[in-house]
Short mmCIF file of C-alpha atoms and ligand atoms in Angstrom, two decimals:
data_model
loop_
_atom_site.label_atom_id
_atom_site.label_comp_id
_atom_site.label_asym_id
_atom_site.label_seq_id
_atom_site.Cartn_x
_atom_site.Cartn_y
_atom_site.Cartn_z
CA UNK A 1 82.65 -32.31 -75.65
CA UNK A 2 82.92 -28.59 -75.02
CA UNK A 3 78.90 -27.91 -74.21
CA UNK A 4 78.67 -24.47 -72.58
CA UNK A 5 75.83 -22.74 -71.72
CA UNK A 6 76.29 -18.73 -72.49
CA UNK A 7 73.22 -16.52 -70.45
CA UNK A 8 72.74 -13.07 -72.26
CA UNK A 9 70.58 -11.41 -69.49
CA UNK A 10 69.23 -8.02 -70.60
CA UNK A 11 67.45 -5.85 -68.32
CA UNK A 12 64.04 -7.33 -68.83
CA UNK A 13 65.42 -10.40 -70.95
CA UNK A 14 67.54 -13.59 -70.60
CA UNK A 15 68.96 -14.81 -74.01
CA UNK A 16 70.81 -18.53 -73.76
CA UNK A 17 72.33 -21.00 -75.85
CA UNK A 18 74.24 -24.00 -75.46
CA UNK A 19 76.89 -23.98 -77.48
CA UNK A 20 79.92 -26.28 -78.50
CA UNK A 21 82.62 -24.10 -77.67
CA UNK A 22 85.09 -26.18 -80.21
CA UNK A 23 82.67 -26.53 -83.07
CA UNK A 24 80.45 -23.34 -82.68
CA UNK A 25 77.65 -25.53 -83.22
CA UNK A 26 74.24 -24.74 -81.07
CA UNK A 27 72.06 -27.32 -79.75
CA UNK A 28 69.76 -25.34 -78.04
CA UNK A 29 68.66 -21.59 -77.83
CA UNK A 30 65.90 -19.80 -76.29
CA UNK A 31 64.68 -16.60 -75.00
CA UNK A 32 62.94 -15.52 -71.64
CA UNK A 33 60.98 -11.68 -71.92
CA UNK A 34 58.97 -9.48 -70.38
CA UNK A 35 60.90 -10.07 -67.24
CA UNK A 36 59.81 -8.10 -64.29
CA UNK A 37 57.08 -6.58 -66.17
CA UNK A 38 54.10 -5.04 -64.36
CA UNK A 39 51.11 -5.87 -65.86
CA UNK A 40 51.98 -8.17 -67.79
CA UNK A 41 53.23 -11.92 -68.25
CA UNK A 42 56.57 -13.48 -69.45
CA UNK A 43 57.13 -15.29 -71.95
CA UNK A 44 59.81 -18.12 -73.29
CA UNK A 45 60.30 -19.05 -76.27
CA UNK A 46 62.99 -21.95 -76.93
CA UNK A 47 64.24 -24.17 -79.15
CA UNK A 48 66.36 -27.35 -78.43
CA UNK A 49 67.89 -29.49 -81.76
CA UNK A 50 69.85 -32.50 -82.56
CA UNK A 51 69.22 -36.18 -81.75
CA UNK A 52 65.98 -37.09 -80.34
CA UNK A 53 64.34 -33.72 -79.98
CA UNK A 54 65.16 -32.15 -83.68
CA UNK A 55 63.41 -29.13 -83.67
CA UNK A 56 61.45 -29.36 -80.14
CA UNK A 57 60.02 -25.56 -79.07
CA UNK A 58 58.39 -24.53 -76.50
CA UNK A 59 56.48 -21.22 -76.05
CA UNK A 60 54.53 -20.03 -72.77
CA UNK A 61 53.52 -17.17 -71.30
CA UNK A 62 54.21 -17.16 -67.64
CA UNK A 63 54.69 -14.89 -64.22
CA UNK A 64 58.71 -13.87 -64.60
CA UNK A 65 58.67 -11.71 -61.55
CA UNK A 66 62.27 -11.63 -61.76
CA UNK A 67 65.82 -12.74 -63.47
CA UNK A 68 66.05 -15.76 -60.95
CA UNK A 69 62.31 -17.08 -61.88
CA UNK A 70 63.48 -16.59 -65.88
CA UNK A 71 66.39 -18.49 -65.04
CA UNK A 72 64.14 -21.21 -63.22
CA UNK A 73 61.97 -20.95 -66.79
CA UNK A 74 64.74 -21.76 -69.04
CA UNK A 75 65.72 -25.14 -67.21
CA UNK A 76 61.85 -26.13 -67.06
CA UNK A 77 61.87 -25.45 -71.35
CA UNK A 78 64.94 -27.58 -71.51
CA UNK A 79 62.75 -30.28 -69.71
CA UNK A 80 59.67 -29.51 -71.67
CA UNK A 81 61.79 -30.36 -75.07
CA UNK A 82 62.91 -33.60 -73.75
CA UNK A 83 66.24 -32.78 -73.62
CA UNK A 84 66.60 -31.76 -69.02
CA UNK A 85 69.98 -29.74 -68.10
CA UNK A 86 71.14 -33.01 -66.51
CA UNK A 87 71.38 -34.61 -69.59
CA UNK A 88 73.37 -31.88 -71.09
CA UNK A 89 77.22 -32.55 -70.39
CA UNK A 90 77.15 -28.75 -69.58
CA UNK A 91 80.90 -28.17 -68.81
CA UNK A 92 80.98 -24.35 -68.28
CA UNK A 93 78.57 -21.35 -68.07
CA UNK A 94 79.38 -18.00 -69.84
CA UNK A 95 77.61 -14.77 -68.53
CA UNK A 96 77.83 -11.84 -70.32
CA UNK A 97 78.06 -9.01 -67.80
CA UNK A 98 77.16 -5.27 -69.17
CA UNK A 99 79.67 -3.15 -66.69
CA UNK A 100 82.98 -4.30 -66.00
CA UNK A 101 84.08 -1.21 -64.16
CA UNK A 102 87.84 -0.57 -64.66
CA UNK A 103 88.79 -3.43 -62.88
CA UNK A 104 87.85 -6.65 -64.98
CA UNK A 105 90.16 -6.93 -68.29
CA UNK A 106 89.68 -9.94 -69.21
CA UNK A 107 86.84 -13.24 -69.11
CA UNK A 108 86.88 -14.14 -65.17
CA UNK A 109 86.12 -16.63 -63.44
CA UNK A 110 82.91 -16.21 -61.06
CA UNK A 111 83.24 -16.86 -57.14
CA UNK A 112 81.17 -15.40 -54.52
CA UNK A 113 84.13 -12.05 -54.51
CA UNK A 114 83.44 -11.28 -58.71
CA UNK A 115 79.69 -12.21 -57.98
CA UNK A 116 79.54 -9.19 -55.40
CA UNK A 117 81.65 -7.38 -57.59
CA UNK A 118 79.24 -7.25 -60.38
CA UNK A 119 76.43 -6.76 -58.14
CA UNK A 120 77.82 -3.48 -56.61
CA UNK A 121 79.28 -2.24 -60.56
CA UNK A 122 74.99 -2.09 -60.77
CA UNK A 123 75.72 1.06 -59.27
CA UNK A 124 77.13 2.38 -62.72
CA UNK A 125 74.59 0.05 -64.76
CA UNK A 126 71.53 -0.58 -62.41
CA UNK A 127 69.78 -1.55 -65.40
CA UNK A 128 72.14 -4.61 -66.63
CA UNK A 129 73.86 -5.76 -63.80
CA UNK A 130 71.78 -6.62 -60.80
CA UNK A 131 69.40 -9.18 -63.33
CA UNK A 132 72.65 -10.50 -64.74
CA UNK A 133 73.69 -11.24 -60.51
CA UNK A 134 70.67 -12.83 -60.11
CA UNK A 135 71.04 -15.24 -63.29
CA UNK A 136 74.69 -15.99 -62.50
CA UNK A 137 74.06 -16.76 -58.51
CA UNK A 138 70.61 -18.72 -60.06
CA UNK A 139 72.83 -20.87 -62.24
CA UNK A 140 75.71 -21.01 -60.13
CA UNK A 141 73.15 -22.82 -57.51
CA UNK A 142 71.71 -25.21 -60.42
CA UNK A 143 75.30 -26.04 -62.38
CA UNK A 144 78.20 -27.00 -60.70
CA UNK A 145 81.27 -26.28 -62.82
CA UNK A 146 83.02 -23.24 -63.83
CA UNK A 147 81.10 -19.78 -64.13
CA UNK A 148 82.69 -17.40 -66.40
CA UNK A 149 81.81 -13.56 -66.52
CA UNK A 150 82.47 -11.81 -70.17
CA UNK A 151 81.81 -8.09 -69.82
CA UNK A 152 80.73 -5.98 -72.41
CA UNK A 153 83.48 -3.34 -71.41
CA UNK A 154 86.23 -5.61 -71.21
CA UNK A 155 87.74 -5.06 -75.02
CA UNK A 156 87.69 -1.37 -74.35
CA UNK A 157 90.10 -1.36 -71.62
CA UNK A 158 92.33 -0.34 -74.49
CA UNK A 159 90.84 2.93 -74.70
CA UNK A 160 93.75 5.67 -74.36
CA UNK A 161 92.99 8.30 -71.53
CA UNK A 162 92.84 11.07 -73.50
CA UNK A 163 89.51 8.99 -75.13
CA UNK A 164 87.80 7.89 -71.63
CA UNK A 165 88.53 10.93 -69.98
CA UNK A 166 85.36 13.29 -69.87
CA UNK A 167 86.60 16.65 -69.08
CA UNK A 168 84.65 17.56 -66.03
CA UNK A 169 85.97 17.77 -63.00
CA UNK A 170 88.99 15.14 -61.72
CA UNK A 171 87.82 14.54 -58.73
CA UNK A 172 84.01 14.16 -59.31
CA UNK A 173 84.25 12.07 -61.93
CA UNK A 174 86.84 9.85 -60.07
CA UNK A 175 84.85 9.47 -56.57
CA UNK A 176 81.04 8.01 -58.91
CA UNK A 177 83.46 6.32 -61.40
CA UNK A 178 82.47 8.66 -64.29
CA UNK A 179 84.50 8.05 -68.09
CA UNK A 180 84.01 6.47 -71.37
CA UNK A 181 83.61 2.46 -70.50
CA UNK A 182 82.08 1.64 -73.99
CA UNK A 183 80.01 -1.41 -74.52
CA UNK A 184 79.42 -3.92 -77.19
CA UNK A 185 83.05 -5.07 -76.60
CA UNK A 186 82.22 -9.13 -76.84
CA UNK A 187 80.78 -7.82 -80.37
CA UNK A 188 83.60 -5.57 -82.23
CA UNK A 189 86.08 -8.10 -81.08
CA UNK A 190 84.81 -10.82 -82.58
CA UNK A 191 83.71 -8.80 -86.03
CA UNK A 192 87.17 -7.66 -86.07
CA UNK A 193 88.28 -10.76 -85.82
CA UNK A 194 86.02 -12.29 -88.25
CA UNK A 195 86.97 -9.28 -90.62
CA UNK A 196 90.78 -9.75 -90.72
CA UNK A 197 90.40 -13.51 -91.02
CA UNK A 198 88.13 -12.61 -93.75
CA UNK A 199 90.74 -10.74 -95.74
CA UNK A 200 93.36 -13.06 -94.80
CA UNK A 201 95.40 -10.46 -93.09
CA UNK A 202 97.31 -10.13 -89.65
CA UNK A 203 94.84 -8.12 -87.34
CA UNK A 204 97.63 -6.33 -85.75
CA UNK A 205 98.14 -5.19 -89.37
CA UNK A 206 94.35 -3.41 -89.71
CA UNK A 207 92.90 -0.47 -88.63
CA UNK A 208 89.22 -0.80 -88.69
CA UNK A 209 86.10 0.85 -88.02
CA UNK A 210 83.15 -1.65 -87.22
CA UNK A 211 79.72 0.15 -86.97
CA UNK A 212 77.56 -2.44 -84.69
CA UNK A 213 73.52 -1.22 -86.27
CA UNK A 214 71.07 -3.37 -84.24
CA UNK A 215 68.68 -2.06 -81.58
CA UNK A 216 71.44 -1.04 -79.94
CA UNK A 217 74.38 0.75 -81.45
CA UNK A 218 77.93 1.87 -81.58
CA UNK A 219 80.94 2.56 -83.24
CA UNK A 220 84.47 1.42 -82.46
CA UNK A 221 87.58 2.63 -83.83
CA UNK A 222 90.26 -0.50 -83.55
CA UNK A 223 94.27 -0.75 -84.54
CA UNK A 224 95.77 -3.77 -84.75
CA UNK A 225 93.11 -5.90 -82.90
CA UNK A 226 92.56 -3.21 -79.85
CA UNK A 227 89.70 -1.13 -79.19
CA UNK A 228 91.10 2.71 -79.15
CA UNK A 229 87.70 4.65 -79.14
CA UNK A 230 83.81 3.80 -79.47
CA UNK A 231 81.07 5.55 -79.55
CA UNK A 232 79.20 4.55 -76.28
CA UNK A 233 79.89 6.12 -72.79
CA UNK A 234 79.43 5.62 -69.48
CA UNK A 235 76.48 3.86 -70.59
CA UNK A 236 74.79 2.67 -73.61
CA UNK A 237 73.12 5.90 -74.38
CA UNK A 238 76.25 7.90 -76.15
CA UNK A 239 76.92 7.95 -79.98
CA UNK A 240 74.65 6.34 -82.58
CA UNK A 241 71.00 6.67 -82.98
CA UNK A 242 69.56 3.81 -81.24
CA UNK A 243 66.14 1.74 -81.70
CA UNK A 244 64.91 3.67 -78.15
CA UNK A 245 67.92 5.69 -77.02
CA UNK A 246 69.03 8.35 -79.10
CA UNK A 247 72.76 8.64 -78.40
CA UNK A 248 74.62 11.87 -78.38
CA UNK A 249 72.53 14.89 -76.70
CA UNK A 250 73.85 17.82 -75.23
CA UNK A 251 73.87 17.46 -71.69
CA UNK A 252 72.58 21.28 -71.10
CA UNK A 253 69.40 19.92 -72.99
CA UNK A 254 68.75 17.49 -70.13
CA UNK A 255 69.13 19.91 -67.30
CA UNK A 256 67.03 22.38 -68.93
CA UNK A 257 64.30 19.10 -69.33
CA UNK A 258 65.30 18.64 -65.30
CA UNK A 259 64.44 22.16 -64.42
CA UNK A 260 61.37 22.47 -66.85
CA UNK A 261 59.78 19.68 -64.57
CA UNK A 262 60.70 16.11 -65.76
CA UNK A 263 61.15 13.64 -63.25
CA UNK A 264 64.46 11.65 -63.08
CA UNK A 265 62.63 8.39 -63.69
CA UNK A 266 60.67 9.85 -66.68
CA UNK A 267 64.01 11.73 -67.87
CA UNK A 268 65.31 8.03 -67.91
CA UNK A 269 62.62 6.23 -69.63
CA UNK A 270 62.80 9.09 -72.20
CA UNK A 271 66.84 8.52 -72.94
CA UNK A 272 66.89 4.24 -72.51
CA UNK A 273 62.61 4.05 -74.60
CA UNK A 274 61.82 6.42 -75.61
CA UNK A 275 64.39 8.26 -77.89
CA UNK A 276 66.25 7.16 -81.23
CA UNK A 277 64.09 5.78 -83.77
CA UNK A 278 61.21 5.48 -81.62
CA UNK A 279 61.25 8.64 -80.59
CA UNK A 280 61.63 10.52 -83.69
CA UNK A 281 59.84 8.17 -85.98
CA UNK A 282 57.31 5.99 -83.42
CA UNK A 283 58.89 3.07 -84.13
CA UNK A 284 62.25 0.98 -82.98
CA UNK A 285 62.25 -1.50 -85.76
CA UNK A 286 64.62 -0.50 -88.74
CA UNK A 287 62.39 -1.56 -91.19
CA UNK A 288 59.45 0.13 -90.07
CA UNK A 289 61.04 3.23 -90.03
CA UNK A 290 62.40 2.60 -93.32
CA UNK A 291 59.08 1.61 -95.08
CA UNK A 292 57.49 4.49 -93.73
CA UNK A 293 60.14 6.76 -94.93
CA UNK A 294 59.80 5.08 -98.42
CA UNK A 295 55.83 5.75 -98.12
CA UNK A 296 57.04 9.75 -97.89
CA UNK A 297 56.52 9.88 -93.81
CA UNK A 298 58.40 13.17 -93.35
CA UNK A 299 59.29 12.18 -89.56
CA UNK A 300 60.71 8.96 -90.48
CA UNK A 301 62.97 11.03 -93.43
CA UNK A 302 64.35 12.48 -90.61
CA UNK A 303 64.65 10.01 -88.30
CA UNK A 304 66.88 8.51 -91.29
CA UNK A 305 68.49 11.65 -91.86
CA UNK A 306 69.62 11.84 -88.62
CA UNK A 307 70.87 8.43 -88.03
CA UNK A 308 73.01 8.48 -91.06
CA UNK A 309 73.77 11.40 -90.58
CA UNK A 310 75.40 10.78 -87.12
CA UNK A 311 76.95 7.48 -88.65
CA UNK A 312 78.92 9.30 -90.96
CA UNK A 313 80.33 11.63 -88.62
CA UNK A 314 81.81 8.91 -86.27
CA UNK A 315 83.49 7.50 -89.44
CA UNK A 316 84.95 10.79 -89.72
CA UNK A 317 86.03 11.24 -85.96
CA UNK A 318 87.64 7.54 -86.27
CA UNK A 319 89.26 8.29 -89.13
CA UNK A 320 91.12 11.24 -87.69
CA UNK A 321 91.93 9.09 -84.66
CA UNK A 322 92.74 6.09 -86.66
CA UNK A 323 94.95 7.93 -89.20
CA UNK A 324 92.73 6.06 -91.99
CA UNK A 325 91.00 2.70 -92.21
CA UNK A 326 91.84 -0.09 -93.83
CA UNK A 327 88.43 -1.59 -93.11
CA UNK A 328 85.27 -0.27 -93.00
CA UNK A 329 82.75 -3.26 -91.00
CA UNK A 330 78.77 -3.74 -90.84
CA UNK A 331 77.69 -5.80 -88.06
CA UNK A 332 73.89 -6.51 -86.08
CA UNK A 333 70.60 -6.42 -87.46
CA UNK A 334 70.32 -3.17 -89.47
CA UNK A 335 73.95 -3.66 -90.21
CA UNK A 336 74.17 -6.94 -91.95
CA UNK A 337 70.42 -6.74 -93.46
CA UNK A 338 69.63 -3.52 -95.18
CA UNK A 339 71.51 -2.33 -98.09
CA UNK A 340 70.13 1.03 -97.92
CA UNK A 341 71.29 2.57 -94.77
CA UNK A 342 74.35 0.98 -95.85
CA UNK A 343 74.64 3.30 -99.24
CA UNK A 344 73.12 6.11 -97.54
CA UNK A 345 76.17 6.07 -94.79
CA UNK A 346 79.06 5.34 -97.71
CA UNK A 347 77.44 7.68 -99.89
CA UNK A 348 79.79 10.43 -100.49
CA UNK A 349 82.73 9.52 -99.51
CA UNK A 350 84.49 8.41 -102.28
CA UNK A 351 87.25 11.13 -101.81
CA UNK A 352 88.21 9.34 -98.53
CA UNK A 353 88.60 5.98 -100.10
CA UNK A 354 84.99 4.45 -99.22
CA UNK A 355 83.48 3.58 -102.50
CA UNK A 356 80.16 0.47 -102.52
CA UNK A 357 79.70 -1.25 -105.03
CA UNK A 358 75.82 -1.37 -105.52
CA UNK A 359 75.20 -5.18 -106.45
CA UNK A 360 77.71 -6.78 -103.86
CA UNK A 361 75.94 -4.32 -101.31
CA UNK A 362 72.34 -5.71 -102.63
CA UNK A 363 73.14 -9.39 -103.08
CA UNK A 364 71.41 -11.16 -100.68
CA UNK A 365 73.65 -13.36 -98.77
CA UNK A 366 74.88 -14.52 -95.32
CA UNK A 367 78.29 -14.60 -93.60
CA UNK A 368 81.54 -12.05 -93.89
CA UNK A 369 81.30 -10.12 -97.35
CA UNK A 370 83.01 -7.10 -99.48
CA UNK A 371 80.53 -4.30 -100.08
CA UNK A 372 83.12 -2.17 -101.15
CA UNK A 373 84.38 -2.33 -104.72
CA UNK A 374 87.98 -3.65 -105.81
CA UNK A 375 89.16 -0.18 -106.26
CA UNK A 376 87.86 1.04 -102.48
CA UNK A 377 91.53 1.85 -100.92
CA UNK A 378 89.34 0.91 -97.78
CA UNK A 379 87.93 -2.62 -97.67
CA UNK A 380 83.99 -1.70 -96.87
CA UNK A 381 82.67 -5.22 -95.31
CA UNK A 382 79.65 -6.78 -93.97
CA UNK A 383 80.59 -9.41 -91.02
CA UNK A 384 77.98 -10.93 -89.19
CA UNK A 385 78.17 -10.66 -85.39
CA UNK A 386 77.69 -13.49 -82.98
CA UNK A 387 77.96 -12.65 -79.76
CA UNK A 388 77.00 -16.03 -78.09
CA UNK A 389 79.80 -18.19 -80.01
CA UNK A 390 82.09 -15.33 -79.01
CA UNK A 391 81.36 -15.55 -75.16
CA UNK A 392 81.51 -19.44 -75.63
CA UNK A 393 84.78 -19.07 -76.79
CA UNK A 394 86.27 -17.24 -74.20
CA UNK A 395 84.45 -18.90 -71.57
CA UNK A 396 86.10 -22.15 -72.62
CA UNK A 397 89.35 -21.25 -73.48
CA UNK A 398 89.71 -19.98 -69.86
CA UNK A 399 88.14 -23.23 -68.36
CA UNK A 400 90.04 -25.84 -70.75
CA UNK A 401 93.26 -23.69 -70.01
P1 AMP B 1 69.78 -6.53 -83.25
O1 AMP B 1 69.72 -5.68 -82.03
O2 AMP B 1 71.17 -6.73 -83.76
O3 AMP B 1 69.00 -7.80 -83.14
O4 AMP B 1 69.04 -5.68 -84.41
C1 AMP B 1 67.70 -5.33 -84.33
C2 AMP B 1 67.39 -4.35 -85.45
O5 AMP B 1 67.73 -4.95 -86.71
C3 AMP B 1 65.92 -3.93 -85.57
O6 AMP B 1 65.84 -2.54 -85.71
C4 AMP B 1 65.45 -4.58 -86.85
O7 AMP B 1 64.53 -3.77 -87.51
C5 AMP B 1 66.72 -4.69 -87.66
N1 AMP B 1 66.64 -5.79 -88.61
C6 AMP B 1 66.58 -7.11 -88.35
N2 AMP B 1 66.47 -7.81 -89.48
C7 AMP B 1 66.46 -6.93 -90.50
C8 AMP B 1 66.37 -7.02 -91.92
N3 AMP B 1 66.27 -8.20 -92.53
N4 AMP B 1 66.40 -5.88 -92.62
C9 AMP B 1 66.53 -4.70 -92.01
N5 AMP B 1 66.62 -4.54 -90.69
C10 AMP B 1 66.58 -5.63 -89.93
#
């Protein structure tokens, strides 16, 4: 039995499964929202499977003041289901952890010196990392066996200097900490994994360019296996268009919002909710947009427009950095489910070796995939991301040694 229980805290969320770490197979999965929400409730949704509870859920809405009382609502749903932590054989936790700072490479093992640790990297994420602390001290009070911390920045320690370096000032940027840290890391590795064993190649082998489209978004430019550029920053709010943020803006256009009277805090809920597609088209969900867009909504056009259109110009920068792609990857929501963005960023770019072919890009089907056609000199794929199994993995391989 390899059961380990992987906690996905957001900054108002807490995602969990249990997962077999060996098998990939989930027996349970639920998530906690509306965490620290004024005005309004939590709520859990949750679902436990397998023998004696197949299919239990459980839905509430309750107070979630904070990430500790959403950690103390996911045990209660595991009792609700029939199926109480206790019972679990729960050999290791995995935590995914947003910031990393420079200092954690690798999957770590939590004691109280990497639980402070993350706590004071909040500084550079303050609005992923002090919810995640209070989840992993939470469970590290309720489970005892090993605690494992994946960051999100981790796989993009990789990242030459000459691509984390932001050319302001040496020494400012090195007293607050300020580069390129990138995020999404648990996710590109493991599509870039799943992509190269998907073409039955060596990964070393590969240079790839995996576009993760889901609420949140990025690009990562990867040789041989190892992150070498991506698209976020020093936080999630570089690069792609987003569901709420709306990646790259000139940072001139921000002062000149500073001085024109914004507030810091509304300045901030601006870039993290109110930006992207949201901002441009009123709505975060993909589809939305795209139905509206469909219906002739000029400001969802552009919204569309402009999310392509900053797609496609990452694929070019990684290119040049790359020195060509062998593989091209979808991954996340919008980049596994709709067809159409997909043609609209490939469209084009034929001359650079990208060529879709239109019914393997429209069949409807699930797990890795070639888009591209057999003549595409790069392999354009579709490779379905799973973060969870991912920090399972890692959190057991550094537990069973
Ligand atoms: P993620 O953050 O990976 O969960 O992705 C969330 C985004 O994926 C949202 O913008 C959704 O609109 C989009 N999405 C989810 N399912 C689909 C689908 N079947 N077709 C198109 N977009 C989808």
């Amino acid at each position: 039995m390899s059961n380990v229980l992987v906690i996905n805290a957001g900054s108002s969320s807490i995602k969990y499964q249990l997962v077999d770490a060996e098998t990939g197979e989930r027996s349970a999965a639920g998530l906690v929202e509306r965490i620290g929400q004024r005005g309004s409730e939590g709520r859990i949704v949750h679902r436990s499977e397998g023998e004696g509870s197949a299919g239990a859920r459980f839905e509430r809405e309750l107070p979630v003041p904070d990430h500790t009382a959403g950690f103390s609502a996911m045990v209660e749903a595991f009792a609700a289901c029939g199926t109480p932590v206790e019972g679990l054989d729960i050999r290791a936790v995995g935590h995914r952890v947003v910031q990393g700072g420079s200092e954690f490479f690798e999957p770590t093992l939590i004691d109280d010196r990497v639980a402070d640790r993350i706590l004071e990297l909040g500084a550079l994420a303050p609005l992923h990392n002090p919810g995640q602390y209070q989840a992993i001290m939470a469970a590290r009070a309720r489970f005892d066996v090993p605690h494992v911390a994946v960051f999100d920045t981790a796989f993009h320690q990789t990242i030459p200097q000459r691509a984390y370096t932001y050319a302001i000032d040496r020494d400012v940027a090195d007293r607050h900490g300020v580069r390129r840290y990138g995020f999404h890391g648990v996710s590109h590795q493991v599509v870039s994994r799943r992509a190269a064993a998907f073409l039955g190649r060596p990964i070393e082998s590969l240079r790839q360019i995996v576009l993760h489209l889901g609420n949140g978004a990025s690009a990562c430019a990867i040789d041989g296996g190892r992150s070498v550029d991506t698209s976020m920053g020093f936080t999630p709010l570089e690069g792609l268009v987003m569901g709420t943020r709306g990646g790259d803006v000139d940072p001139g256009a921000l002062l000149h919002l500073l001085r024109a009277g914004l507030e810091t805090d509304e300045l901030d809920a601006l870039l993290n909710r109110g930006s992207g597609l949201a901002g441009l088209a009123g709505s975060n969900d993909f589809r939305d947009v795209w139905a509206a867009a469909e219906a002739g909504d000029g400001a969802a056009r552009l919204a569309l427009d402009v999310y392509a259109h900053r797609a496609r110009h990452y694929i070019g920068a990684y290119l040049a950095v790359l020195g060509g792609a062998d593989a091209l990857v979808f991954t996340a929501g919008v980049g596994e489910n709709h067809a159409g963005i997909r043609a609209r960023i490939c469209g084009g770019l034929e001359w650079l070796g990208v060529e879709i072919d239109p019914s393997r890009n429209e069949a409807a089907a699930a797990g890795p995939r070639r888009i591209g056609t057999d003549a595409s000199r790069v392999e354009v794929l579709v490779v379905p991301t799973d973060e969870e199994a991912e920090i399972a993995r890692q959190s057991w391989r550094l537990v069973a040694g």
